[in-house]
Amino acid sequence: MLRLALYLHLLAFSLADPSDQGAVRDPFKDDATGFGPVFEEQPVDTIYPEESPEARIIMTCQARANPPATYRWMLNNTDVDPNSHDSHYSLSGGNLIITHPVRTKHVGKYSCLATNMYGTVVSQKASVQFGYLDLFSSEERPAVLVKEGQGAVLLCAPPHHYPGELSFRWILNEFPTFIPLDKRRFVSQKTGNLYISKVESSDRGNYSCIASSPSISKSVFSNYIPLKLLVERPIRKYPADLRVKFPNTTALVGQNIVLECFALGNPVPEIRWHRMGSTLPHNHEVRMAGAQLHLLNVQFDDSGNYSCEAVNSKGKDHHYANVSVEAHPEWVEHIVDTEKDLYSDHTMSCTAKGVPKPQIRWLKNGKPLNGKELRFSRLTSDDAGMYQCIAENRHGVIYANAELQVFVGAPKFLHNPVRRVLAPKNGRVVIECRPKAAPKPTFTWSKETELLSNSSRIFIWEDGSLEILNVMPADEGRYTCFAENDWGKANSTLPLVVTESTKITLAPSNADVHVRDDTWMECAASYDPSVDITFIWSLNEQEIDLHKDSTHYESTLNGSSNAKLLIKNAQLRHAGRYTCTAKTQVDNTSASAHLVVRGPPGAPGGVRVVDRSDRSVTLQWSRGADNHSPISKYTIQYRDQFSKDVWKNATTSPADIEGNAETAIVVDLFPWTEYEFRVIATNTLGTGDPSRPSHKEKTLESVPVVAPSDVGGGGGASRELTITWTPVQPQYYYGDNFGYIVAFKPHEGKEWNRVAVADPEAKHYVHKDPNIPPKTEFEVKVKAFNRQGEGPYSLTAIVYSAQDAPSNAPAILQGKALSASTASVSWLLLSESNIDGYQVRYWRQNGDSEGEDHKMIVVSGKENHTRLEGLKPSSDYIIEIRGYNSAGYGPPSKYIKIHTKKPPPDRPPKIIGTKLKGQLVNVAWEHVEPLSNESLREEYRVLYKKKGLLTGTLYSTKESHIDLPLHADGEYVVEVRAHTEGGNGAVAQISIPGNYSGAIMSSSSLNVLPMLLLALLRLNL
């Protein structure tokens, strides 16, 4: 009966006619290669410079598709019509070309749609914006008036522009004299403003702001802003005042961000950066002399409150703001191209991460769908098409595109025919049957002429596969799979061959080694001669990559059935269960052995501070792995806020920590200091890796024990006592509210005056008292304090109060012009004993006594004359002199006026020839005739020197020629100048070689023709 049933089954398959199902396109044919559009190029954000010589914008769009895609574009979700009468648009392939773009018409968000018979996909949106940078306002910029020593801010006020990113530089007086940026000067790249923390006399001048747009490669200059100085003596000092303060900032993961802080003040403030409650990230850099904090490749862990602190000797200023890190959308899971059978179920889902959390939406063939995921029950051909999953937050949009194909067709084995199968004796075999079919077919199997059904050894799976257990030689034969659905039938036949099963004949043995030792494991197997065998080694069920880890593993074969694994330079990570698997095409078998690797201990865990005092902490930890060798001792290390990541061995109680301990006391610590601790275990085989650091803990506060050093002082302004010291280092503060107590009294006095200075970095204190006599001897001492109490005093030092400033003005004896640019002045020395020196000031009459013509010279208190240089010719100059000492300047002398000489001629003498006269050479030149505004010529100065030297022999003559001695030791140079009461005029120069024979040498004031004529005359002679 079974054979009859099989015959009937085969007859039904042979008579089946697929045409009975109607004319349906077969998706399983080899030429069924069509697919929907897949983007290869998508439009990107574009900035079009308004001044661009190329009057067009190209938005790219290219999709791979079969049949080829057609394209259309949308602007702000409205169709773009390239064929309208006045359209600026045209298409080239999928690209959209905008000719002669107009800002009012063409700015917006563009998207490209690609379509073929399988569906439509929409590109990512891309913006078109017009880039521009207007000129600065033409209005005159007002002058900035500032006292020397004060801070100044010069406003850039950049013009309207797009995009927003500009870079800024400043020039002084003329291009390209750019302002150098340093600790004293800073240009904010956010506002463009120039900040000068402490204005100096060299800062006087005219300033212009340069704004540059990197997007459109354009720069513009502002009108000049004059910076004028108001002189104030003495120069005052000002506390730190933050003027550049970074705002609350949001950054995206992976970005680089810059925080700016800059302060005005005298002395120039120092900028310090902090992150509240934590250290600055490892990826930070402080640049621009501290004014910029760069956070590179920011991550979520870099979020928090950041602060900048500006500090100088006169005070501090702080600023705090938040940095938050967010992220673009990023796919965690997204859709992919899928082939599904007719009437099957299917679900499409997408998951994206980002901050803020992205919203998910869907498109099918460019049309929106509802829902966070798409569920299909019993798919139909109408469900096929191009699907897009879109994730969006305020930082961006990402698209995932996929084609859903719904297949319909009779079973076919053209692409997945069943093949010859080998089965191990007494083993298990699965024969797959996977025809292409939609909807899913039903399956039956036969062996030879026998129809098969499920039994204790034979199972037909739901997917059509046939499973045979406990394979016997009698199972050999030809097996046929029959597949049938509503659209037709098909079958495929293959032979089953039974082979001998593979067996392990030599299993690997357990091994026990020390770290860095070598060992090996051996494995052998028997197998059917008709198949090939390979040996695979694995450690803890992970296959060993012998090529990748050849440093530690090497496998060798001894014949075809025996394998050996050599384990070289064994490390702790190589311990575990090793498995040898003998594998053939038919079956595999395995055997295992254990390798024990003994070595130094693993890192202890859970290190934490459980108790603390001002100078000690109690640590607790948990034991790490002993790695098969008992732990003999522990070592504790620490690092503090001052050690710059250097770990040091700690002093402990007990001094030697035994291997069974899990707690110890660390002693000899500094009070009020932040520490981290780690623990390291040791056994007979070595010292292991350190534990992870403990959380940072600060020891309790204590009274200071270190006194300031180098106490001294003196000097300063009149009626002042200046006391100086070297500040205590921060690690010795020992508590909050740290400062200094300064004590002082007259040498013969009995009662000490005490003053508290709250700044821990203070280096001096000035006591002002109008009743202090000059040069009074004081005893001074300084000690530290914090909120726990006061520390010991320093050694007592002797310091003298300031002397009085000079009270008398010097009397000028004489002022005399020496030339057009120099003069001399002399005066009577003051009879006072406290004169350190004299200040000589001079400036052009009717000029600015504080302007660029103003000059100043300081000379010793023992000098009663000096030379004034850098004067302008034919000008009246005013001169004043005053004495000074450490207390300040005395009253100025009465003004005297001098008039500088006319300038010397600005034309050099014209050298007309040289002539040999025995051992002399005669050099001749034309007279220089002075103009009416130039000094009269008195004589000529001739410098005769060896070439390369700065000095030589200086001769004077009223004639227009001179005889000079010849030298045989090399080339000499002759320099001729006209000398007047206004100084020396321009120089003419000529060279005299060592082997001179009378030929005319070239010079700056000779021309070639006379030289040639003279040479010819000498040749004729």
PDB file of N, CA, C and O in Angstrom, residues 682-702:
ATOM      1  N   THR A 682      51.264  41.085  46.634  1.00  0.00           N
ATOM      2  CA  THR A 682      52.503  40.399  46.248  1.00  0.00           C
ATOM      3  C   THR A 682      52.463  38.967  46.771  1.00  0.00           C
ATOM      4  O   THR A 682      51.966  38.716  47.878  1.00  0.00           O
ATOM      5  N   ASN A 683      52.971  38.004  45.961  1.00  0.00           N
ATOM      6  CA  ASN A 683      53.204  36.635  46.440  1.00  0.00           C
ATOM      7  C   ASN A 683      54.599  36.202  46.004  1.00  0.00           C
ATOM      8  O   ASN A 683      55.391  37.023  45.500  1.00  0.00           O
ATOM      9  N   THR A 684      54.894  34.930  46.190  1.00  0.00           N
ATOM     10  CA  THR A 684      56.258  34.459  45.908  1.00  0.00           C
ATOM     11  C   THR A 684      56.593  34.538  44.420  1.00  0.00           C
ATOM     12  O   THR A 684      57.769  34.464  44.052  1.00  0.00           O
ATOM     13  N   LEU A 685      55.578  34.671  43.580  1.00  0.00           N
ATOM     14  CA  LEU A 685      55.820  34.705  42.135  1.00  0.00           C
ATOM     15  C   LEU A 685      55.878  36.120  41.579  1.00  0.00           C
ATOM     16  O   LEU A 685      56.057  36.307  40.382  1.00  0.00           O
ATOM     17  N   GLY A 686      55.697  37.125  42.439  1.00  0.00           N
ATOM     18  CA  GLY A 686      55.821  38.490  41.950  1.00  0.00           C
ATOM     19  C   GLY A 686      54.759  39.409  42.513  1.00  0.00           C
ATOM     20  O   GLY A 686      53.954  39.037  43.373  1.00  0.00           O
ATOM     21  N   THR A 687      54.762  40.650  42.014  1.00  0.00           N
ATOM     22  CA  THR A 687      53.822  41.690  42.431  1.00  0.00           C
ATOM     23  C   THR A 687      52.788  41.893  41.334  1.00  0.00           C
ATOM     24  O   THR A 687      53.141  42.013  40.158  1.00  0.00           O
ATOM     25  N   GLY A 688      51.521  41.931  41.737  1.00  0.00           N
ATOM     26  CA  GLY A 688      50.437  42.032  40.772  1.00  0.00           C
ATOM     27  C   GLY A 688      50.124  43.458  40.371  1.00  0.00           C
ATOM     28  O   GLY A 688      50.807  44.417  40.763  1.00  0.00           O
ATOM     29  N   ASP A 689      49.080  43.618  39.573  1.00  0.00           N
ATOM     30  CA  ASP A 689      48.627  44.938  39.137  1.00  0.00           C
ATOM     31  C   ASP A 689      47.972  45.677  40.299  1.00  0.00           C
ATOM     32  O   ASP A 689      47.364  45.051  41.180  1.00  0.00           O
ATOM     33  N   PRO A 690      48.060  47.017  40.309  1.00  0.00           N
ATOM     34  CA  PRO A 690      47.403  47.776  41.382  1.00  0.00           C
ATOM     35  C   PRO A 690      45.885  47.754  41.224  1.00  0.00           C
ATOM     36  O   PRO A 690      45.352  47.570  40.123  1.00  0.00           O
ATOM     37  N   SER A 691      45.207  47.968  42.343  1.00  0.00           N
ATOM     38  CA  SER A 691      43.756  48.075  42.309  1.00  0.00           C
ATOM     39  C   SER A 691      43.347  49.376  41.618  1.00  0.00           C
ATOM     40  O   SER A 691      44.179  50.250  41.364  1.00  0.00           O
ATOM     41  N   ARG A 692      42.067  49.501  41.345  1.00  0.00           N
ATOM     42  CA  ARG A 692      41.556  50.790  40.906  1.00  0.00           C
ATOM     43  C   ARG A 692      41.676  51.787  42.050  1.00  0.00           C
ATOM     44  O   ARG A 692      41.544  51.401  43.212  1.00  0.00           O
ATOM     45  N   PRO A 693      41.908  53.073  41.720  1.00  0.00           N
ATOM     46  CA  PRO A 693      42.027  54.054  42.815  1.00  0.00           C
ATOM     47  C   PRO A 693      40.722  54.165  43.601  1.00  0.00           C
ATOM     48  O   PRO A 693      39.622  53.989  43.060  1.00  0.00           O
ATOM     49  N   SER A 694      40.868  54.462  44.877  1.00  0.00           N
ATOM     50  CA  SER A 694      39.698  54.743  45.705  1.00  0.00           C
ATOM     51  C   SER A 694      39.081  56.063  45.278  1.00  0.00           C
ATOM     52  O   SER A 694      39.668  56.833  44.511  1.00  0.00           O
ATOM     53  N   HIS A 695      37.871  56.337  45.744  1.00  0.00           N
ATOM     54  CA  HIS A 695      37.300  57.670  45.549  1.00  0.00           C
ATOM     55  C   HIS A 695      38.184  58.689  46.273  1.00  0.00           C
ATOM     56  O   HIS A 695      38.818  58.380  47.294  1.00  0.00           O
ATOM     57  N   LYS A 696      38.209  59.897  45.748  1.00  0.00           N
ATOM     58  CA  LYS A 696      39.023  60.947  46.363  1.00  0.00           C
ATOM     59  C   LYS A 696      38.426  61.323  47.718  1.00  0.00           C
ATOM     60  O   LYS A 696      37.224  61.539  47.839  1.00  0.00           O
ATOM     61  N   GLU A 697      39.296  61.369  48.708  1.00  0.00           N
ATOM     62  CA  GLU A 697      38.885  61.749  50.068  1.00  0.00           C
ATOM     63  C   GLU A 697      39.860  62.804  50.581  1.00  0.00           C
ATOM     64  O   GLU A 697      41.074  62.732  50.336  1.00  0.00           O
ATOM     65  N   LYS A 698      39.327  63.774  51.344  1.00  0.00           N
ATOM     66  CA  LYS A 698      40.167  64.838  51.889  1.00  0.00           C
ATOM     67  C   LYS A 698      40.333  64.612  53.384  1.00  0.00           C
ATOM     68  O   LYS A 698      39.354  64.341  54.097  1.00  0.00           O
ATOM     69  N   THR A 699      41.587  64.696  53.847  1.00  0.00           N
ATOM     70  CA  THR A 699      41.844  64.595  55.280  1.00  0.00           C
ATOM     71  C   THR A 699      41.255  65.802  56.003  1.00  0.00           C
ATOM     72  O   THR A 699      40.948  66.829  55.388  1.00  0.00           O
ATOM     73  N   LEU A 700      41.085  65.657  57.312  1.00  0.00           N
ATOM     74  CA  LEU A 700      40.463  66.724  58.090  1.00  0.00           C
ATOM     75  C   LEU A 700      41.430  67.907  58.249  1.00  0.00           C
ATOM     76  O   LEU A 700      42.633  67.779  58.027  1.00  0.00           O
ATOM     77  N   GLU A 701      40.882  69.050  58.655  1.00  0.00           N
ATOM     78  CA  GLU A 701      41.689  70.255  58.802  1.00  0.00           C
ATOM     79  C   GLU A 701      42.513  70.217  60.080  1.00  0.00           C
ATOM     80  O   GLU A 701      42.215  69.468  61.015  1.00  0.00           O
ATOM     81  N   SER A 702      43.567  71.063  60.094  1.00  0.00           N
ATOM     82  CA  SER A 702      44.432  71.177  61.266  1.00  0.00           C
ATOM     83  C   SER A 702      45.050  72.569  61.274  1.00  0.00           C
ATOM     84  O   SER A 702      45.030  73.286  60.267  1.00  0.00           O
TER      85      SER A 702
END
